[in-house]
mmCIF file of C-alpha atoms in Angstrom:
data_model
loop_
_atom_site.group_PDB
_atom_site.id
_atom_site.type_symbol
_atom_site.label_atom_id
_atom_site.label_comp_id
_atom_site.label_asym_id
_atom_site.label_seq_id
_atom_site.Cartn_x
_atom_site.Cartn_y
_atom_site.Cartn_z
ATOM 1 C CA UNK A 1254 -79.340 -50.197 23.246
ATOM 2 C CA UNK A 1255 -76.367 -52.077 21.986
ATOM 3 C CA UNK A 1256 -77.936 -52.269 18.510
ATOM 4 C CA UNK A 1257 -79.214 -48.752 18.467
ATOM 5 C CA UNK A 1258 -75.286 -48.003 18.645
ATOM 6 C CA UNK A 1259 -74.404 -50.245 16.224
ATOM 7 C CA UNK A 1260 -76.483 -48.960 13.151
ATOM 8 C CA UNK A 1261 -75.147 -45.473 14.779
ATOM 9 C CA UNK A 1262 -71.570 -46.053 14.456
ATOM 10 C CA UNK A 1263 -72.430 -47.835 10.909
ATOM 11 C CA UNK A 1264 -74.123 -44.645 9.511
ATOM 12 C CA UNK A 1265 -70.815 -42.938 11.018
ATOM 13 C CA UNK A 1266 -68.964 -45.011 8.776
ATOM 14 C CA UNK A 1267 -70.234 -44.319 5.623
ATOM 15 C CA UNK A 1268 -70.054 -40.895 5.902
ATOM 16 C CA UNK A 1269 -66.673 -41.085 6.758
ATOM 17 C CA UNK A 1270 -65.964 -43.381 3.924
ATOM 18 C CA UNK A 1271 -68.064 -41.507 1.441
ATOM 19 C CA UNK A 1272 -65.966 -38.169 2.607
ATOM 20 C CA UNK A 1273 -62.969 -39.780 1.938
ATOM 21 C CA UNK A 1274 -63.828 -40.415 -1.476
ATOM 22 C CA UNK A 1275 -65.312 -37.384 -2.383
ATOM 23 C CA UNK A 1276 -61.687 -35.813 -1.146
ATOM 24 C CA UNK A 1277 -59.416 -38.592 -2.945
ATOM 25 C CA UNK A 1278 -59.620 -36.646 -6.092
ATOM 26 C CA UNK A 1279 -58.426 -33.211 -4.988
ATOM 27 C CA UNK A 1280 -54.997 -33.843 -3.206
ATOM 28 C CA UNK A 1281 -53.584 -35.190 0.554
ATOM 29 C CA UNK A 1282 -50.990 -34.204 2.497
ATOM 30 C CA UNK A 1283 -49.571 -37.742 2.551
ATOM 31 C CA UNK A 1284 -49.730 -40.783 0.744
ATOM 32 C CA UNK A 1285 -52.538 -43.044 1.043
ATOM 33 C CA UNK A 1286 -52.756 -46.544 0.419
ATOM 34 C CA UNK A 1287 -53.683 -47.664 -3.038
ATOM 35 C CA UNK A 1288 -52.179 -44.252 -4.176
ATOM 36 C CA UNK A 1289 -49.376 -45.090 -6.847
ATOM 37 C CA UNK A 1290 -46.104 -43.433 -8.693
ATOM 38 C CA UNK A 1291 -46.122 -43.899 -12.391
ATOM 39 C CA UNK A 1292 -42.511 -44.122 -13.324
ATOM 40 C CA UNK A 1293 -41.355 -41.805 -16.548
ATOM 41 C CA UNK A 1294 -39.069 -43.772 -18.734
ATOM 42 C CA UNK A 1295 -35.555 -42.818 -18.720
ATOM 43 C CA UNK A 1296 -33.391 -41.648 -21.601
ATOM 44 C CA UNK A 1297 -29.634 -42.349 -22.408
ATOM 45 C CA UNK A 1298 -27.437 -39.616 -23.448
ATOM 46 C CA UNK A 1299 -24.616 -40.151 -25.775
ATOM 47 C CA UNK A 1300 -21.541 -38.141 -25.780
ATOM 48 C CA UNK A 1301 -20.098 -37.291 -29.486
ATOM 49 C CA UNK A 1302 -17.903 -40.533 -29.236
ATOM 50 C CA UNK A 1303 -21.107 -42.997 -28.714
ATOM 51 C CA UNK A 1304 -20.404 -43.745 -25.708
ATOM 52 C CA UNK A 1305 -22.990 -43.147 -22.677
ATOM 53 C CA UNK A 1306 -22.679 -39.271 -20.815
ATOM 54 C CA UNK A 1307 -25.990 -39.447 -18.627
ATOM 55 C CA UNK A 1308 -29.173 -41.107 -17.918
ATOM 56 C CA UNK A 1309 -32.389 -38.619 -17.637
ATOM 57 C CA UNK A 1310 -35.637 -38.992 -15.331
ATOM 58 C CA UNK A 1311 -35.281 -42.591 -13.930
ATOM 59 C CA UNK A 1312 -32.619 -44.705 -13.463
ATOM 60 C CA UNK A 1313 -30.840 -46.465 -11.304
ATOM 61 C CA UNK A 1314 -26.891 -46.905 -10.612
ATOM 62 C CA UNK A 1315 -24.444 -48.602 -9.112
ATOM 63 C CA UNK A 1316 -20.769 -47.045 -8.418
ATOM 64 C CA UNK A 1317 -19.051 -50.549 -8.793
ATOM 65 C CA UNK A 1318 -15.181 -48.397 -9.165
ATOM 66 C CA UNK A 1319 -15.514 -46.478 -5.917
ATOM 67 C CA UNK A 1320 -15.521 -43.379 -7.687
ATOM 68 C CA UNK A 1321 -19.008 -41.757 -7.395
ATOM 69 C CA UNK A 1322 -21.615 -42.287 -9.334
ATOM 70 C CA UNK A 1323 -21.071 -41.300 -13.433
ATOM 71 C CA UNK A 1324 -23.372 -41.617 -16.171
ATOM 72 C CA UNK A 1325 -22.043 -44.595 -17.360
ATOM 73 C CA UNK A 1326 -22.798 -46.192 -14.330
ATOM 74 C CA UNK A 1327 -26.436 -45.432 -14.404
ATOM 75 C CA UNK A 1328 -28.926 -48.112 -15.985
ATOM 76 C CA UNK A 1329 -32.401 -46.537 -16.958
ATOM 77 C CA UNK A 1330 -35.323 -47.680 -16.127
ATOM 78 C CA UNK A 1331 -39.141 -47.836 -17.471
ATOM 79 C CA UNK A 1332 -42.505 -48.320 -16.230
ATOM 80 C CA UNK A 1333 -43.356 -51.496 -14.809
ATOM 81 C CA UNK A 1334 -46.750 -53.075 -14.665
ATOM 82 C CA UNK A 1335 -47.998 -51.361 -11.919
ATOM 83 C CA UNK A 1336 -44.994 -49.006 -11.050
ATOM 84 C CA UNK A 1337 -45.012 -48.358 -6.858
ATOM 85 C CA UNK A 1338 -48.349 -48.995 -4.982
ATOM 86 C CA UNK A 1339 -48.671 -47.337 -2.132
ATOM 87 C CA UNK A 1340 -49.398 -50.057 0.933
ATOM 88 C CA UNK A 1341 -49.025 -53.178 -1.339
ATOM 89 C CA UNK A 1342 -46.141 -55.607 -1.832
ATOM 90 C CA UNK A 1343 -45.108 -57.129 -5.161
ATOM 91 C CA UNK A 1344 -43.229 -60.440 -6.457
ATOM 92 C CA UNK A 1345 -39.944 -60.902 -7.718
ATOM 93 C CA UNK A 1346 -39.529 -60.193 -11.640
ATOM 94 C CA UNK A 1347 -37.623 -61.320 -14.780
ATOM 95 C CA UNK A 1348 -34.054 -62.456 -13.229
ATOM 96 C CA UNK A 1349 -31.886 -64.603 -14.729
ATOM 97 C CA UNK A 1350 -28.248 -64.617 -17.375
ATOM 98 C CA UNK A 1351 -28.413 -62.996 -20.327
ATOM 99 C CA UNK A 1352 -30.190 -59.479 -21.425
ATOM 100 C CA UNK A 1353 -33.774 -59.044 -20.920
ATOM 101 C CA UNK A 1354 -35.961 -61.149 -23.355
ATOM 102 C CA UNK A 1355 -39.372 -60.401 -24.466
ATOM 103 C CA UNK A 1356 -41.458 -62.547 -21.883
ATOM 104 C CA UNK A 1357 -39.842 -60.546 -18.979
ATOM 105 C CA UNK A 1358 -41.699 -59.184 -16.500
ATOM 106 C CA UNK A 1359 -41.944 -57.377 -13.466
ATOM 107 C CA UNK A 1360 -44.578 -55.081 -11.396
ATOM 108 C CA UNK A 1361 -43.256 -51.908 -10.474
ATOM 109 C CA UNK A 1362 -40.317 -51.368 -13.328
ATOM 110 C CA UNK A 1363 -40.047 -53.236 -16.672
ATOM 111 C CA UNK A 1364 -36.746 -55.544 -16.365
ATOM 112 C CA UNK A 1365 -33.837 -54.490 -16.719
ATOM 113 C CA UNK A 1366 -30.340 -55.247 -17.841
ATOM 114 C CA UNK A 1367 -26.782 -54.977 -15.649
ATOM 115 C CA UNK A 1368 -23.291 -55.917 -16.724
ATOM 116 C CA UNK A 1369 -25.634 -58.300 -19.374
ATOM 117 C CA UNK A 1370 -27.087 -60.263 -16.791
ATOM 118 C CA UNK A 1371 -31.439 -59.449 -16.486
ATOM 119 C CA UNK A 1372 -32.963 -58.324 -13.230
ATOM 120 C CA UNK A 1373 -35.713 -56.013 -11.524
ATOM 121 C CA UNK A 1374 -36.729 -54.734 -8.515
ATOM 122 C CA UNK A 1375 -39.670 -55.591 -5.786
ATOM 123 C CA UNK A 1376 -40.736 -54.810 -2.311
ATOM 124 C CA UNK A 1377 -41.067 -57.004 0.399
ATOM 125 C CA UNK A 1378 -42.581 -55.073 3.038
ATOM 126 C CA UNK A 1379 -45.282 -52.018 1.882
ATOM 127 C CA UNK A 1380 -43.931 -48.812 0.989
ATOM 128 C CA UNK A 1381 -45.149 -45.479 3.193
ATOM 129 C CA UNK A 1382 -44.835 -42.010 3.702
ATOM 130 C CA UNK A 1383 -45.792 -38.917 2.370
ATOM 131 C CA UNK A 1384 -43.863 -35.747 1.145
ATOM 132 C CA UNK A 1385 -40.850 -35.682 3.319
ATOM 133 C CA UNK A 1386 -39.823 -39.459 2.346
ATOM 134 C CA UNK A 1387 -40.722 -43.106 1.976
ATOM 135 C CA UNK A 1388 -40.168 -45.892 3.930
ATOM 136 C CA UNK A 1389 -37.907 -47.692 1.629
ATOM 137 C CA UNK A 1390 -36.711 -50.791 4.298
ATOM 138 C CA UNK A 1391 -38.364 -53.258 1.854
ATOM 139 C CA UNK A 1392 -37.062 -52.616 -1.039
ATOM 140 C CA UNK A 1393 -35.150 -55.601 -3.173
ATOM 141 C CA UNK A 1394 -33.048 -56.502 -5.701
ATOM 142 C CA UNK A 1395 -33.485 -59.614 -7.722
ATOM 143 C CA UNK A 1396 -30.464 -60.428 -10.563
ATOM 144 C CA UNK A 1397 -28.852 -63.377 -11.987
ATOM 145 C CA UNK A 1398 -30.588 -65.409 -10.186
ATOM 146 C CA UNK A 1399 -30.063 -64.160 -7.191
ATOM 147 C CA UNK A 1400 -33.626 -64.443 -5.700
ATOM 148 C CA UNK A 1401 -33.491 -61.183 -2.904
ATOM 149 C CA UNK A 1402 -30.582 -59.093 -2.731
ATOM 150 C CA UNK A 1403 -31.509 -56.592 0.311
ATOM 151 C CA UNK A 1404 -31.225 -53.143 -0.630
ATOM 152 C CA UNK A 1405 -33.426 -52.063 1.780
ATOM 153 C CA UNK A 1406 -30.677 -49.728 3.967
ATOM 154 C CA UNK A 1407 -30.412 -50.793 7.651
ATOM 155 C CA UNK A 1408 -27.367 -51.604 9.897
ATOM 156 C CA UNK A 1409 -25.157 -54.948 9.220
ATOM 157 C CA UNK A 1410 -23.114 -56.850 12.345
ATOM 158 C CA UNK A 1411 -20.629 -58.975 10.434
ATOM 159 C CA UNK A 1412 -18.885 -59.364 13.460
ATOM 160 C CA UNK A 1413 -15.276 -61.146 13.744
ATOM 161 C CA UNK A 1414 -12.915 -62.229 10.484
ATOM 162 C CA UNK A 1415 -13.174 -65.554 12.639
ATOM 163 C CA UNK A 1416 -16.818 -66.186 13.398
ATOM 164 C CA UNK A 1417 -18.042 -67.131 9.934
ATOM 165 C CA UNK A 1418 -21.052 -64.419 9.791
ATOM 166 C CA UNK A 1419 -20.061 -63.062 6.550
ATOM 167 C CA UNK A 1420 -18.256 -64.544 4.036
ATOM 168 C CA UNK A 1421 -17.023 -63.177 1.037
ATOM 169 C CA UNK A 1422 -18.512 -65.083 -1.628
ATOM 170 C CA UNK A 1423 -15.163 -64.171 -4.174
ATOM 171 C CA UNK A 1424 -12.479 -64.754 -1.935
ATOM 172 C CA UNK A 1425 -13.734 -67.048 1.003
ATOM 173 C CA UNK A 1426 -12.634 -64.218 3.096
ATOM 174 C CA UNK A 1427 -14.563 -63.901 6.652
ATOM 175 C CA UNK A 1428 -15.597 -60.100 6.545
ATOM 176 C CA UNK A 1429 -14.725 -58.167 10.216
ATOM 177 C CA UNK A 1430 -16.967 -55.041 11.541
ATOM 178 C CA UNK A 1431 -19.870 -53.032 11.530
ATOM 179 C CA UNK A 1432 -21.912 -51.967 8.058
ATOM 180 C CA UNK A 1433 -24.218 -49.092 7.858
ATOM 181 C CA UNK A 1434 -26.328 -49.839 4.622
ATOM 182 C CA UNK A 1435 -28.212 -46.621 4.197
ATOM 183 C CA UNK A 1436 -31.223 -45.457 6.436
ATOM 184 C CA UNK A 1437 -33.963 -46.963 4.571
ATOM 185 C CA UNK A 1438 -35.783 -43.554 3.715
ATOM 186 C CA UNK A 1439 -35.934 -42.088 0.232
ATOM 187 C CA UNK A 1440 -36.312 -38.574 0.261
ATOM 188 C CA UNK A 1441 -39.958 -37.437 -1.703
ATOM 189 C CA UNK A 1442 -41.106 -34.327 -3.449
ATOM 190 C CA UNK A 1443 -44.263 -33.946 -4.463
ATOM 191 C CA UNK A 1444 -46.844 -31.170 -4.427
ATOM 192 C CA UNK A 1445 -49.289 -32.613 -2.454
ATOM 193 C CA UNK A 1446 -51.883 -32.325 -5.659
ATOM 194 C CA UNK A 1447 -52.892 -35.603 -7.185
ATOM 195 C CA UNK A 1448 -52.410 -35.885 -10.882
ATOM 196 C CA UNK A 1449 -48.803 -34.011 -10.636
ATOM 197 C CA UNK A 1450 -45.177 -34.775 -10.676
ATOM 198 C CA UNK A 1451 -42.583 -36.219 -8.017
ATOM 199 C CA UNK A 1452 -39.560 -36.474 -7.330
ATOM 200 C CA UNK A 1453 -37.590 -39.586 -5.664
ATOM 201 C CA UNK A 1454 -34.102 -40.010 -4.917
ATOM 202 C CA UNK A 1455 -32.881 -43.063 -2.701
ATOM 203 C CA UNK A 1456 -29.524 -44.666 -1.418
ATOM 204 C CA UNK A 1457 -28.222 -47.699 -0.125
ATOM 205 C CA UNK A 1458 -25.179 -50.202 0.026
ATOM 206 C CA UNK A 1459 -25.668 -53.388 -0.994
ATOM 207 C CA UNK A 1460 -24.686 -56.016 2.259
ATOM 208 C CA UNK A 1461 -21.172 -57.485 2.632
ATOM 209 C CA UNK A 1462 -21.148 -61.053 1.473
ATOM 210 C CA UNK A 1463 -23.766 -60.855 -0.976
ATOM 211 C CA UNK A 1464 -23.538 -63.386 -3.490
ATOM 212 C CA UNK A 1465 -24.047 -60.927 -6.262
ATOM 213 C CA UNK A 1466 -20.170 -60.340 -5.347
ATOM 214 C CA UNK A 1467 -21.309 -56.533 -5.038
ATOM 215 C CA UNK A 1468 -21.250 -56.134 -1.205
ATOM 216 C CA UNK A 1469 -20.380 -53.116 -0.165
ATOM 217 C CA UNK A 1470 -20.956 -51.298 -3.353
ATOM 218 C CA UNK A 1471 -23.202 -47.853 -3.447
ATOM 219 C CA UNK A 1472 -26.520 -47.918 -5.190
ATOM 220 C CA UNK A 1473 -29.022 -45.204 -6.087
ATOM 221 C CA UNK A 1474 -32.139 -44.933 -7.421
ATOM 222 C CA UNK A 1475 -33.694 -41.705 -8.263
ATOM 223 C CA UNK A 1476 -37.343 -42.128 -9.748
ATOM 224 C CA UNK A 1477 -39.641 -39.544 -11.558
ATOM 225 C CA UNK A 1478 -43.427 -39.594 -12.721
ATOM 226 C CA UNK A 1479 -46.343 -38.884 -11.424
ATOM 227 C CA UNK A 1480 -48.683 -39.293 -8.257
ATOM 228 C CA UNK A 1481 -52.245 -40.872 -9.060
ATOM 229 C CA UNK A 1482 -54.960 -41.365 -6.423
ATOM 230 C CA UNK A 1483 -56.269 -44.830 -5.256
ATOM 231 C CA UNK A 1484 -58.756 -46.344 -7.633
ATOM 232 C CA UNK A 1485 -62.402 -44.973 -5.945
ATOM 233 C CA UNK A 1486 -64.985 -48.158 -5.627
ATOM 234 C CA UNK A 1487 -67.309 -48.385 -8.296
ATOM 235 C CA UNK A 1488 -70.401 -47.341 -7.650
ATOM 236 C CA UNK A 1489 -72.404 -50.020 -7.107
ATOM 237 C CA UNK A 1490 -70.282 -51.306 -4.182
ATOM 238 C CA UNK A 1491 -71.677 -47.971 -2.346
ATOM 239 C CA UNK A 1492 -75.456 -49.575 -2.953
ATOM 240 C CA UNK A 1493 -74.918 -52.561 -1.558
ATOM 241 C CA UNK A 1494 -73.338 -51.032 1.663
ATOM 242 C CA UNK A 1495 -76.080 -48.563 1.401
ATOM 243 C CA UNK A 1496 -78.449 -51.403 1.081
ATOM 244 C CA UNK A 1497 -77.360 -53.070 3.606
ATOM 245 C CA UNK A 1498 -77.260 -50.148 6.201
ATOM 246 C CA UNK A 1499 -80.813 -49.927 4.798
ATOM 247 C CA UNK A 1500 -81.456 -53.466 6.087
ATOM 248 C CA UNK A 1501 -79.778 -53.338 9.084
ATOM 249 C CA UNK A 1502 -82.135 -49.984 10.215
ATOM 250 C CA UNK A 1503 -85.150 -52.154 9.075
ATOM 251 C CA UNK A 1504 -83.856 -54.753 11.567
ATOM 252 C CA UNK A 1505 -83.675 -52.575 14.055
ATOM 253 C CA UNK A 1506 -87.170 -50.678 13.571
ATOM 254 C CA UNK A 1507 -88.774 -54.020 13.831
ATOM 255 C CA UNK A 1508 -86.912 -54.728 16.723
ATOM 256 C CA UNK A 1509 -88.345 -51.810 18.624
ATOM 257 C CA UNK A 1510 -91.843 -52.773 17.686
ATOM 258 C CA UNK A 1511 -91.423 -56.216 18.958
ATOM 259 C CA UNK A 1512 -90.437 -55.158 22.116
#
């Protein structure tokens, strides 16, 4: 009986698996894993005196003067090797002194350069979601150097000025309180419709005492491409699970007639 439930629950399976696929191609209402966000490479403007007015589709930016983001502030940024996977984690890129150089690389955008030091982005735990936002708690920051610089949002206890939790890495100065670093969700717009457009915008703080000497500064990301479905599996992986379904309902008819 247990094996006549078995080779049920198998043929179950496959159905279910086989449904999914045949539906991958049309649209979902959220994201699934293996689904991923091309990235659309982002253009500086120049004003009439050369200098930069605005970056368009994606960029990034950091508002290191405390006076809102401008578009001289904003870096762009290109496709990666992968741009974001849906449900997958990458390594850190390029990151080191000096502008980007040709043997830079990095998964989900191509390296980039800030204040002429070379960096790029990764995610240490998978990102999720679906069209009302993404769970962006992962996300990093590698520059300089600097091997993780958490930009993933969240809530920082720095504690007393006397208690050595966070110290300033420019002045030596113990840092006193409580940080809110952003919520860890960037918002998502998408259709729902694989094969079209979205729309990402995200914000965070980087943390106080981070030796990038940019605690406490704002940073926002705001991403645009396009939403492509998880690669199906070729077809001959559905023969062999077909196969072996076949075998294991073979095993069981002989099973019957043994007993």
């Amino acid at each position: 009986m247990n094996f006549k439930k078995t080779v049920y629950a198998l043929a179950l399976s496959s159905v279910g698996i086989m449904g999914a696929v045949s539906s991958v191609s049309s649209h979902a209402a959220v994201l699934l894993t293996g689904d991923s966000l091309s990235i659309n490479p982002g253009t500086i403007v120049l004003n009439t005196a050369g200098k930069q007015k605005n970056v368009k589709i994606s960029y990034f930016a950091m508002d290191t003067n405390g006076d809102g983001i401008t578009g001289n502030e904003k870096v762009a940024l290109q496709q990666g090797s992968t741009g974001i996977v849906i449900g997958a984690t990458t390594s850190a890129g390029a990151s080191h002194g000096g502008t980007v150089t040709g043997g830079d690389t990095n998964s989900i955008t191509a390296p980039w350069a800030f204040f002429t030091n070379t960096g790029s982005d990764f995610v240490v735990t998978p990102i999720t979601g679906g069209t009302s936002g993404l769970d962006f708690s992962g996300w990093r920051v590698t520059w300089n150097g600097i091997p993780s610089i958490n930009m993933g949002g969240g809530v920082q206890v720095c504690g007393t000025n006397t208690d050595g939790i966070c110290i300033n890495p420019a002045n030596s100065a113990d840092i006193a309180g409580t940080f809110n670093n952003g919520t860890g969700v960037a918002t998502f717009a998408w259709s729902g419709v694989y094969g079209t457009g979205y729309v990402l915008d995200y914000d965070a703080f980087v943390p106080q005492a981070d030796p990038s000497n940019f605690g406490g500064v704002h940073y926002q990301l705001h991403l645009e491409g396009t939403v492509t479905a998880a690669p199906v599996p070729e077809a001959s992986t559905y023969g062999m699970m077909m196969a072996g379904l076949g075998l294991v309902g073979f095993m069981a008819s002989r099973r019957r007639k043994s007993i």
